[in-house]
PDB file of C-alpha atoms and ligand atoms in Angstrom:
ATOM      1  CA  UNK A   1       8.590  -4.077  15.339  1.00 82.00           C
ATOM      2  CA  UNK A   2       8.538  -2.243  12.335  1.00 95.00           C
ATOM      3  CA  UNK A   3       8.801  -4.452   8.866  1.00 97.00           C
ATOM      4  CA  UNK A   4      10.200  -3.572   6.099  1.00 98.00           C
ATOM      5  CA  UNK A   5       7.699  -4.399   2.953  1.00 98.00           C
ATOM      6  CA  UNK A   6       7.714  -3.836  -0.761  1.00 98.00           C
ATOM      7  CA  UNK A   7       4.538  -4.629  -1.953  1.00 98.00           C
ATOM      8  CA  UNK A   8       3.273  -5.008  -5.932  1.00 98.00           C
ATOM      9  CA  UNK A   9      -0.007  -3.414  -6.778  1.00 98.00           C
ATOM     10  CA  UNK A  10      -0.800  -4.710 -10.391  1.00 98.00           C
ATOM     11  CA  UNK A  11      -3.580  -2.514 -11.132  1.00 98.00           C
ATOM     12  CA  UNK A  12      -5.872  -3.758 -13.565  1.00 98.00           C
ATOM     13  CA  UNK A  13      -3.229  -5.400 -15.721  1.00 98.00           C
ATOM     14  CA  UNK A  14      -2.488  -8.951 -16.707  1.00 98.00           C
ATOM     15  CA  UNK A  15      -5.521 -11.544 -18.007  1.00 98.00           C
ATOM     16  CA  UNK A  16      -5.609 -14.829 -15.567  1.00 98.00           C
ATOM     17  CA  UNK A  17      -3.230 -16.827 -16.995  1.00 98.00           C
ATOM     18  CA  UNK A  18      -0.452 -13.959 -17.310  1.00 98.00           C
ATOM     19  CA  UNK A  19      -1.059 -13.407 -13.358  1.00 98.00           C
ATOM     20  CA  UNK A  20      -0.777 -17.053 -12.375  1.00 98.00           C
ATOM     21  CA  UNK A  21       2.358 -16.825 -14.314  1.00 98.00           C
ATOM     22  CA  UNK A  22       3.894 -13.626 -13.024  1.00 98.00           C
ATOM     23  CA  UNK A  23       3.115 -14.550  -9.433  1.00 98.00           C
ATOM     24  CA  UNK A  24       4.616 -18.192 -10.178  1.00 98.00           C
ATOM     25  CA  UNK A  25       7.531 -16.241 -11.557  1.00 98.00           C
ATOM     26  CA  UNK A  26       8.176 -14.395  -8.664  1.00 98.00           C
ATOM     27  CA  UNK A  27       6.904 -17.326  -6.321  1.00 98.00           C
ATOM     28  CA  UNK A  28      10.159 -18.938  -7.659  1.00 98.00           C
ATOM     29  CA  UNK A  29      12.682 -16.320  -7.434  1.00 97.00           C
ATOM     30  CA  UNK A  30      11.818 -15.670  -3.611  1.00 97.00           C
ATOM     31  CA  UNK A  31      11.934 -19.794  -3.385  1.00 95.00           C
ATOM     32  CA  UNK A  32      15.823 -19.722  -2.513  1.00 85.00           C
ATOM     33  CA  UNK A  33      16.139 -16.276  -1.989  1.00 91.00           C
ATOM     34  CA  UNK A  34      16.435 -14.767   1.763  1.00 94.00           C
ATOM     35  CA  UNK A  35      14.975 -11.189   1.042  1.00 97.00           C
ATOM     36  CA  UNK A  36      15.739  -8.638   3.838  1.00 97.00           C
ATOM     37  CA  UNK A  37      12.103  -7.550   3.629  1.00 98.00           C
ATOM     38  CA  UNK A  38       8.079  -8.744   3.479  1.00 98.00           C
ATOM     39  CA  UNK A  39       7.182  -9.341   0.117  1.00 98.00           C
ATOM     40  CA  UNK A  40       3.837  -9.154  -0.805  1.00 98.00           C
ATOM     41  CA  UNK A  41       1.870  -8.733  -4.595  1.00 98.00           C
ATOM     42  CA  UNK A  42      -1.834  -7.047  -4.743  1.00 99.00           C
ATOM     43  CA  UNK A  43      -3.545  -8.343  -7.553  1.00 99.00           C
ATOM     44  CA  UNK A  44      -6.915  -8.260  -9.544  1.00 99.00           C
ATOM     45  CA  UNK A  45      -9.947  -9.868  -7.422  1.00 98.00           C
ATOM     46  CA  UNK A  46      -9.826 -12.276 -10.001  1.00 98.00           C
ATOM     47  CA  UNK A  47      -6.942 -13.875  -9.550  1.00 98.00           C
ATOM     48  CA  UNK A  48      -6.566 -13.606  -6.166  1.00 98.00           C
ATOM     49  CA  UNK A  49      -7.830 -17.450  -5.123  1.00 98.00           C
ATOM     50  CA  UNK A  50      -5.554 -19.012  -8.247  1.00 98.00           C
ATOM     51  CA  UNK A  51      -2.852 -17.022  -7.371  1.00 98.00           C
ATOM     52  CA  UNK A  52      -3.083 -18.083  -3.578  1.00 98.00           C
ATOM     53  CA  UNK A  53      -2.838 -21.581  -5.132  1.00 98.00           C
ATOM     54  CA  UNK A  54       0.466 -21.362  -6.884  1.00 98.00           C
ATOM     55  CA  UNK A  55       2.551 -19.237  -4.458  1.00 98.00           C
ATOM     56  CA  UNK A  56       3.618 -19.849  -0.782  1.00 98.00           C
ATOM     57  CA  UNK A  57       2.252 -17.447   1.499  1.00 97.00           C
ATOM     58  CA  UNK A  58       5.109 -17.734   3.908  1.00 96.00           C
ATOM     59  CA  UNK A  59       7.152 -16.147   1.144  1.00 97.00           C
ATOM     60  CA  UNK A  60       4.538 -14.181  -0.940  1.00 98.00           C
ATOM     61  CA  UNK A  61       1.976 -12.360   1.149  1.00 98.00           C
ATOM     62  CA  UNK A  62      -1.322 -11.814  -1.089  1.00 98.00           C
ATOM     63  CA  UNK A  63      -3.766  -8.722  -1.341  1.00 98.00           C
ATOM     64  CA  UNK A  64      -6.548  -7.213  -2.982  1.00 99.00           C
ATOM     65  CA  UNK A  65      -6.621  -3.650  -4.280  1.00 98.00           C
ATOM     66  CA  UNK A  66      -9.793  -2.995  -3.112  1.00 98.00           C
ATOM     67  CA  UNK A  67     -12.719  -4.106  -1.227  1.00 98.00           C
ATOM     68  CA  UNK A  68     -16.433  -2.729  -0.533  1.00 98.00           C
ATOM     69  CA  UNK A  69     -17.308  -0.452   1.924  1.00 98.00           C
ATOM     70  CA  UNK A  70     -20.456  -2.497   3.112  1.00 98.00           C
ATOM     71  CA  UNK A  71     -20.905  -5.838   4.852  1.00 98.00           C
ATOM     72  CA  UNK A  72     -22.728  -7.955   1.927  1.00 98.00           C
ATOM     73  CA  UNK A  73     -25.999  -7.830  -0.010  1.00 98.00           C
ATOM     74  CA  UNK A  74     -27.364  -5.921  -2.767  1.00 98.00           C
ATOM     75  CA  UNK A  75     -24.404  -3.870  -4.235  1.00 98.00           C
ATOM     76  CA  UNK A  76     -24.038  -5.216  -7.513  1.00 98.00           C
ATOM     77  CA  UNK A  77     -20.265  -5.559  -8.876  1.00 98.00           C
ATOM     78  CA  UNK A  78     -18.917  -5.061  -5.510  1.00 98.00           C
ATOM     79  CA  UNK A  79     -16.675  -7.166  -3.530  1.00 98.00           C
ATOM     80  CA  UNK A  80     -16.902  -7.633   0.171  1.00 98.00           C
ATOM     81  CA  UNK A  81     -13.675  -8.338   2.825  1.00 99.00           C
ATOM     82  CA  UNK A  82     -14.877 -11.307   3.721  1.00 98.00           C
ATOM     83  CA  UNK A  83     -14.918 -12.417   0.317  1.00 98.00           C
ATOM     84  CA  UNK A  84     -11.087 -11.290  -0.299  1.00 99.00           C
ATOM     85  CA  UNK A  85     -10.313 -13.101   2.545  1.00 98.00           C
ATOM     86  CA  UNK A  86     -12.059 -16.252   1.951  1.00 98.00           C
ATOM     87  CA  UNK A  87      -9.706 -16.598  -1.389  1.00 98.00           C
ATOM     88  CA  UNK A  88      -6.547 -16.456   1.021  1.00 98.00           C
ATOM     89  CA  UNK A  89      -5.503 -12.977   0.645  1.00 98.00           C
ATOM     90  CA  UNK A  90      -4.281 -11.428   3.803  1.00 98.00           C
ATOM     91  CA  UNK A  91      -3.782  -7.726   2.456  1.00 98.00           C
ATOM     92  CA  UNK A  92      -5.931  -5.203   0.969  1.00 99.00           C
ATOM     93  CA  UNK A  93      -4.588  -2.122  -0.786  1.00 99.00           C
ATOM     94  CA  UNK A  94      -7.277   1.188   0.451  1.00 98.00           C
ATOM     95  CA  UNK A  95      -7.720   4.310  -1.056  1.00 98.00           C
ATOM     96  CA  UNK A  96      -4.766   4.328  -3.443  1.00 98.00           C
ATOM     97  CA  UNK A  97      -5.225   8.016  -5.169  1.00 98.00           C
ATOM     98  CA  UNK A  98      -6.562   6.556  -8.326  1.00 98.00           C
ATOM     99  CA  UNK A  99      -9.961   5.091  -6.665  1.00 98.00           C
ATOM    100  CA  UNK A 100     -10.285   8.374  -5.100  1.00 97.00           C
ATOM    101  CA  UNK A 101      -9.961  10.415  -8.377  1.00 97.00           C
ATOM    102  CA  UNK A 102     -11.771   8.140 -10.978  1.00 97.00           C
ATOM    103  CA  UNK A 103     -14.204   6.399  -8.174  1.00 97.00           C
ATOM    104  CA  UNK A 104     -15.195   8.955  -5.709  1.00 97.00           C
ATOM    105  CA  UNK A 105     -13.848   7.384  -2.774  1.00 98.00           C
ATOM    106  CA  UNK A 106     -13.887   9.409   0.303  1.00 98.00           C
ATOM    107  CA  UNK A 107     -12.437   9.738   3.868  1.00 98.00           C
ATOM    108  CA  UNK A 108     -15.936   8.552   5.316  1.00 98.00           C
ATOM    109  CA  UNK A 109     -16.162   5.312   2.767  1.00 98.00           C
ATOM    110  CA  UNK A 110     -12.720   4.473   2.958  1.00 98.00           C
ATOM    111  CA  UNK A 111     -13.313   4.608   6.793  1.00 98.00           C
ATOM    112  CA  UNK A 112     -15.681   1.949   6.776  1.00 98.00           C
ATOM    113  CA  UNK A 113     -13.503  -0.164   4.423  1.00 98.00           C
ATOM    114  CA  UNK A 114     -10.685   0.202   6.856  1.00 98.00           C
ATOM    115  CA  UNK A 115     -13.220  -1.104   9.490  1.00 98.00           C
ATOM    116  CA  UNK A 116     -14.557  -4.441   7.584  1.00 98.00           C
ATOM    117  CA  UNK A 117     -10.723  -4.935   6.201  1.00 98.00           C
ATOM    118  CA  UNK A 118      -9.816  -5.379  10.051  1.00 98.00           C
ATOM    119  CA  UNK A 119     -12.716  -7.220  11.132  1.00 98.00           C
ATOM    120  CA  UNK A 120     -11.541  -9.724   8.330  1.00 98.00           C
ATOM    121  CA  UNK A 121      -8.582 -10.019   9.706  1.00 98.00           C
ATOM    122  CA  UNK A 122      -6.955  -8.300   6.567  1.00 98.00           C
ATOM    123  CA  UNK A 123      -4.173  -5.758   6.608  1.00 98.00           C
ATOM    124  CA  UNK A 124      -5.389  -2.760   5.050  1.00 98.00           C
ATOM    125  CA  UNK A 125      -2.309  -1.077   2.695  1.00 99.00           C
ATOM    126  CA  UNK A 126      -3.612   2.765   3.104  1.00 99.00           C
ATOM    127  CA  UNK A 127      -2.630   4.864   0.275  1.00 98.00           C
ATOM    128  CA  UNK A 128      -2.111   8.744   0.982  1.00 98.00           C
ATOM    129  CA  UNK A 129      -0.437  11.479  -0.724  1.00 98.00           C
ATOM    130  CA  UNK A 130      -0.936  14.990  -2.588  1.00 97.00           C
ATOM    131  CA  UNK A 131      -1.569  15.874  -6.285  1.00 96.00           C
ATOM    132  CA  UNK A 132       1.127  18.265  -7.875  1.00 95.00           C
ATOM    133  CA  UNK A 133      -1.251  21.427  -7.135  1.00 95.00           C
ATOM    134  CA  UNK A 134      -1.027  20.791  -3.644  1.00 96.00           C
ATOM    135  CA  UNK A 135       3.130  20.179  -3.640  1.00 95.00           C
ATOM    136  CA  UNK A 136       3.549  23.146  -5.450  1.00 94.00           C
ATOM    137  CA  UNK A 137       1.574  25.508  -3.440  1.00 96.00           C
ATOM    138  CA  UNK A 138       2.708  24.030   0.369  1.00 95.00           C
ATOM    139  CA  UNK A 139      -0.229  22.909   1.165  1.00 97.00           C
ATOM    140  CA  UNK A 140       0.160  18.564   0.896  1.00 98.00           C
ATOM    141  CA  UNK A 141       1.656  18.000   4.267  1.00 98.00           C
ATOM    142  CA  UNK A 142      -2.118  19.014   5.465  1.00 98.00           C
ATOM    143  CA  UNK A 143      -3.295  17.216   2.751  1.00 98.00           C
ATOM    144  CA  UNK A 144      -1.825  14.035   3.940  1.00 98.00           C
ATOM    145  CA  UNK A 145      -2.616  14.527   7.538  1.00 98.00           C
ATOM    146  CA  UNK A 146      -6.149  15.257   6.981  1.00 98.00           C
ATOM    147  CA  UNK A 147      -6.250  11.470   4.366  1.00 98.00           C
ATOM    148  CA  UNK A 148      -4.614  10.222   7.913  1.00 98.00           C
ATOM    149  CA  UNK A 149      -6.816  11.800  10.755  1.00 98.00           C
ATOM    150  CA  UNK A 150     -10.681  11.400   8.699  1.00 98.00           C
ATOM    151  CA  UNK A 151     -10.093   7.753   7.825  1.00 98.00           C
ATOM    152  CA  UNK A 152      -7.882   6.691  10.597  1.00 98.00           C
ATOM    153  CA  UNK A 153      -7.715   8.137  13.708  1.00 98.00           C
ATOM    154  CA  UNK A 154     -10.743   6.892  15.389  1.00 98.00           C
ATOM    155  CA  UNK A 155      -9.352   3.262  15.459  1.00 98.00           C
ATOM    156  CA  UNK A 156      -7.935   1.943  18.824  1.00 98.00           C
ATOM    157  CA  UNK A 157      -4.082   2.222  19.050  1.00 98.00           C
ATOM    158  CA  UNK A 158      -4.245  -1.489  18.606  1.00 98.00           C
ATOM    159  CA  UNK A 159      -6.173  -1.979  15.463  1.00 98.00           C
ATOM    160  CA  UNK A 160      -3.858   1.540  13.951  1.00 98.00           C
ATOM    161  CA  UNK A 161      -1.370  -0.821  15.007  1.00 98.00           C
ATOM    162  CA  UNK A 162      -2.123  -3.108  12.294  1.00 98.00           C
ATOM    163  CA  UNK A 163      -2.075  -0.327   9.488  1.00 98.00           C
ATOM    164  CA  UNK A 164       0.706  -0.168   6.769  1.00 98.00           C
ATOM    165  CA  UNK A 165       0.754   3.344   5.307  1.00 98.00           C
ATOM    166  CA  UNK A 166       2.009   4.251   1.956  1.00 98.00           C
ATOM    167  CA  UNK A 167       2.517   7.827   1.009  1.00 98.00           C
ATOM    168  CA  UNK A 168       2.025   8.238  -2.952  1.00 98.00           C
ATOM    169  CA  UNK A 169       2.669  11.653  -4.498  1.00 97.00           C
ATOM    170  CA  UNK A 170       0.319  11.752  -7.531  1.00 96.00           C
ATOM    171  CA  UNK A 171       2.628  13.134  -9.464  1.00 95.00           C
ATOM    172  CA  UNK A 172       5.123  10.440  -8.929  1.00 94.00           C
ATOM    173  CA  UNK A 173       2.254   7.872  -9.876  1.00 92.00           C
ATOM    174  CA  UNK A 174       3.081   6.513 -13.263  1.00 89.00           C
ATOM    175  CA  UNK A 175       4.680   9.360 -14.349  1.00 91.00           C
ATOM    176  CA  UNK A 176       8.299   8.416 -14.333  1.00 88.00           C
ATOM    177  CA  UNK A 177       8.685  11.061 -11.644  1.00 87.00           C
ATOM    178  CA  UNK A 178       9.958   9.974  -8.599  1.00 89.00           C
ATOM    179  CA  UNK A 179      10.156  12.400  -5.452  1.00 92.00           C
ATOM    180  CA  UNK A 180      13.374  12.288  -4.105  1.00 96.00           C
ATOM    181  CA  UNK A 181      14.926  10.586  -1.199  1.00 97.00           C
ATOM    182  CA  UNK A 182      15.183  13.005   0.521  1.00 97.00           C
ATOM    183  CA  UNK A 183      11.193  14.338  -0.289  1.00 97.00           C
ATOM    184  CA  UNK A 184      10.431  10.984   0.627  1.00 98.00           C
ATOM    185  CA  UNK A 185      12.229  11.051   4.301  1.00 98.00           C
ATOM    186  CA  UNK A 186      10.503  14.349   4.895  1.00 98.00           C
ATOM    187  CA  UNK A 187       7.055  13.775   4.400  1.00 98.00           C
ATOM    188  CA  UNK A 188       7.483  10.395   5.688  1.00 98.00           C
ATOM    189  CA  UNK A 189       9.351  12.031   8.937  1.00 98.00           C
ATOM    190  CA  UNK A 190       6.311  14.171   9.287  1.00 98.00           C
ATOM    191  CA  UNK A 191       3.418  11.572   8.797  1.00 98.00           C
ATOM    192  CA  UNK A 192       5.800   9.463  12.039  1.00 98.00           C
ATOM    193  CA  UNK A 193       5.257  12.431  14.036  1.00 98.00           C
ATOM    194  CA  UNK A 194       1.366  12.889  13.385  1.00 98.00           C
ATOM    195  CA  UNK A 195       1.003   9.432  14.226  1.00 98.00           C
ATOM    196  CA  UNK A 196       3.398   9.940  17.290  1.00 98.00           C
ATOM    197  CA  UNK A 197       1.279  12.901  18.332  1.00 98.00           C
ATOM    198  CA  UNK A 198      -2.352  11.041  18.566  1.00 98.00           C
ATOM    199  CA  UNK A 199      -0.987   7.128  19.559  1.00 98.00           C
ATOM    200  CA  UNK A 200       2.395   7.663  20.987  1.00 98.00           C
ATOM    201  CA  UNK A 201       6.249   7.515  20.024  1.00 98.00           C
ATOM    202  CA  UNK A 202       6.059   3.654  19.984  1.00 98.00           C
ATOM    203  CA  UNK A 203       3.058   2.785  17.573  1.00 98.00           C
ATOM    204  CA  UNK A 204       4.377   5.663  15.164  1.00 98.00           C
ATOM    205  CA  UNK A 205       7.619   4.341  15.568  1.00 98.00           C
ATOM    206  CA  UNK A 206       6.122   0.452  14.911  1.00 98.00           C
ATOM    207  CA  UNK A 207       4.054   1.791  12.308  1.00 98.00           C
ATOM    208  CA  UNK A 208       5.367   0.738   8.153  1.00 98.00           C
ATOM    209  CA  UNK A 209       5.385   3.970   6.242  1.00 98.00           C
ATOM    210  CA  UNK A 210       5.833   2.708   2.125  1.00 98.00           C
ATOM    211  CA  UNK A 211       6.842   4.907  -0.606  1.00 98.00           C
ATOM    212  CA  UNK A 212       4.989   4.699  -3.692  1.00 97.00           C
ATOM    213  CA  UNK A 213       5.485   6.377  -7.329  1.00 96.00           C
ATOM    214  CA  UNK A 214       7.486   5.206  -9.808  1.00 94.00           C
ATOM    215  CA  UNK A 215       9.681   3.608  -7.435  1.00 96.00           C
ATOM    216  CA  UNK A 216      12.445   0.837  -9.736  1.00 96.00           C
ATOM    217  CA  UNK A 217      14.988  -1.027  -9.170  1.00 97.00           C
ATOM    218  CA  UNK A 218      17.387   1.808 -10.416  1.00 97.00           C
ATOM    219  CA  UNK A 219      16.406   4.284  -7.079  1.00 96.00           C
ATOM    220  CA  UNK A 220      14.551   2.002  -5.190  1.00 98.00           C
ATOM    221  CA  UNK A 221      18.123   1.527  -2.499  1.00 98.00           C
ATOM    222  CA  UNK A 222      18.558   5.135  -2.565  1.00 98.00           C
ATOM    223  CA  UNK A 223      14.762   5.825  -1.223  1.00 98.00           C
ATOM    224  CA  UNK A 224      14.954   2.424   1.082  1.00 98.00           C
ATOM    225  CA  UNK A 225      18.139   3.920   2.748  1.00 98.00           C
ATOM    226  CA  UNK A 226      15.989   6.383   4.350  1.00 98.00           C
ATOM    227  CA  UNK A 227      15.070   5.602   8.150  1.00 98.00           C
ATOM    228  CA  UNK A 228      11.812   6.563   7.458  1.00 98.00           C
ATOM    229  CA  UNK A 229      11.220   5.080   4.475  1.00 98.00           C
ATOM    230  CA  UNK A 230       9.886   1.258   5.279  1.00 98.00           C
ATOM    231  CA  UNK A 231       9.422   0.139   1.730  1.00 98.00           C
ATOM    232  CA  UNK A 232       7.906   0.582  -1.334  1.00 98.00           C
ATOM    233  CA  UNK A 233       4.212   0.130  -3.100  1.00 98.00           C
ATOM    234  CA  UNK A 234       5.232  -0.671  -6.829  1.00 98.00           C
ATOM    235  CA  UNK A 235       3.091  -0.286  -9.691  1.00 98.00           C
ATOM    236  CA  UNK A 236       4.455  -0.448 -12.950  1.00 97.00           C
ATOM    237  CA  UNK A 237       7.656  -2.541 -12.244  1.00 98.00           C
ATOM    238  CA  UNK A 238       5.711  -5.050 -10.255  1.00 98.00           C
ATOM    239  CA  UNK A 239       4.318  -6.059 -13.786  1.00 98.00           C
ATOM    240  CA  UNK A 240       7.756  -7.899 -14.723  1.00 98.00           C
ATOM    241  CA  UNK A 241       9.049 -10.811 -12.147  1.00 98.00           C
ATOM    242  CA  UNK A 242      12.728  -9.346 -12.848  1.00 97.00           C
ATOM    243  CA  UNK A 243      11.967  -5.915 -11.866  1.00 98.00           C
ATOM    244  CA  UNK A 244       9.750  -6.277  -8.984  1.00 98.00           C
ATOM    245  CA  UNK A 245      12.955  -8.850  -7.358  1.00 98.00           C
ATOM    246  CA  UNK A 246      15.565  -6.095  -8.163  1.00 98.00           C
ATOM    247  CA  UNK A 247      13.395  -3.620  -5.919  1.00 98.00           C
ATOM    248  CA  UNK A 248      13.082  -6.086  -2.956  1.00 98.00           C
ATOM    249  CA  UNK A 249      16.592  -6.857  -3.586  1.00 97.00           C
ATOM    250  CA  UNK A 250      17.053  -3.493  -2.569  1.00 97.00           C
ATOM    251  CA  UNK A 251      17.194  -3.909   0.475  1.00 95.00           C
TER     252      UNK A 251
HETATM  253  P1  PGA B   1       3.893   3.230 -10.182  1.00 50.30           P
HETATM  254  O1  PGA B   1       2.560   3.053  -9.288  1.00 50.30           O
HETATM  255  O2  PGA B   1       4.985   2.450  -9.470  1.00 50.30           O
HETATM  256  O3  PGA B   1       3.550   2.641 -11.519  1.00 50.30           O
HETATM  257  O4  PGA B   1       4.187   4.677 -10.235  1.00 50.30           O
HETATM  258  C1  PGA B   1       2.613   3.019  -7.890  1.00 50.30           C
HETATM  259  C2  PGA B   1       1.211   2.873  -7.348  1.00 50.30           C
HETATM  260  O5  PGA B   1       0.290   3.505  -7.880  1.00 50.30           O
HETATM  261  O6  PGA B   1       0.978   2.120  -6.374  1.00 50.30           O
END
């Protein structure tokens, strides 16, 4: 079945003790609450093992916003999967646009990041979506296929299965500039039916498509009313406990 998810990434924000208190923060607020979707925050590899100590994972699902693209060994500064998910973590956020632009990170490494995610047992969040250039000139529902089909399409319907997908438009990253609902629903529509066409009406129809860029509580119901739309990846307003609730109240 497909979930519905809204998922914090936190970017590199928020020392240690400001994360253990956001994520008790929102720990608390989803306490009593019965939210009509998965709720899940990405956070710094730093924080990830306190965090998984103040927060109840049945509630809060935990990620990383990254991990390495090789197994383990001599790769200074790098973080393996098995190392995210030795803290606890069950998620890990891959190739969100801004590790592509300031990091280099390709279809072939993010292939083989997909590949160790999985073998961790971690669900890989996969980021795709077009800069403004390629809106403007027609050419980003290629774009996104082509982010789909070189880092995804040689997995097994099974493990594809166990992908969430959120589109981010660039532009709408941080910007204030949301696409529209109904933007959203199309490009969303269309990445359903290029999943549909290589693994079949039922895993694209299983499969969790998120929206992502500047998505807030003020048109995050709007974009979530779209059958398409499964959900949102929040940046910015996943920073504030308030915020990040009104979103998954959203629903
Ligand atoms: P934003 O970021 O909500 O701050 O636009 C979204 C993201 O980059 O995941």
């Amino acid at each position: 079945m497909r979930k519905k998810i809204v998922a914090g990434n936190w970017k590199m924000n928020t020392t240690l003790g400001e994360g253990v208190g956001l994520a008790k923060d929102v720990n608390e607020a989803l306490k009593n609450a019965t939210p009509k979707c998965d709720v899940i925050i990405c956070v710094p590899f730093t924080h990830l093992a306190p965090v998984n100590d103040v927060i109840d994972q049945n509630k809060l699902g935990l990620g990383a916003e990254n991990c390495a693209d090789h197994v383990k060994g001599a790769y200074t500064g790098e973080i393996s999967a098995e190392m995210v998910a030795s803290t606890g973590a069950k998620y890990v956020i891959l190739g969100h646009s801004e590790r592509r632009q300031y990091y280099g990170e390709t279809s072939e490494t993010l292939k083989e990041k997909v590949n160790l995610a999985l073998a961790n047992n971690l669900t890989p969040i996969f980021c795709i979506g077009e800069v403004l250039e390629e809106r403007e000139n027609g050419t980003y529902h290629d774009v996104v296929k082509n982010q789909i089909v070189e880092a995804l399409f040689d997995l097994s319907a099974e493990d594809f299965g166990k992908i969430i997908l959120a589109y981010e438009p660039v532009w709408a990253i941080g910007t204030g500039k949301t696409a529209t609902d109904d933007q959203a629903e199309e490009i969303h529509a269309y990445i359903r039916g290029v999943i549909a066409d290589k693994y079949g009406k039922e895993v694209a129809d299983n499969t969790s498509i998120l929206y992502g860029g500047s998505c807030k509580p003020s048109n995050a119901a709007q974009l979530f009313a779209k059958p398409n739309v499964d959900g949102g990846l929040i940046g910015g307003a996943a920073l504030d406990a308030q915020s990040f609730m009104g979103i998954v109240n959203a629903f």
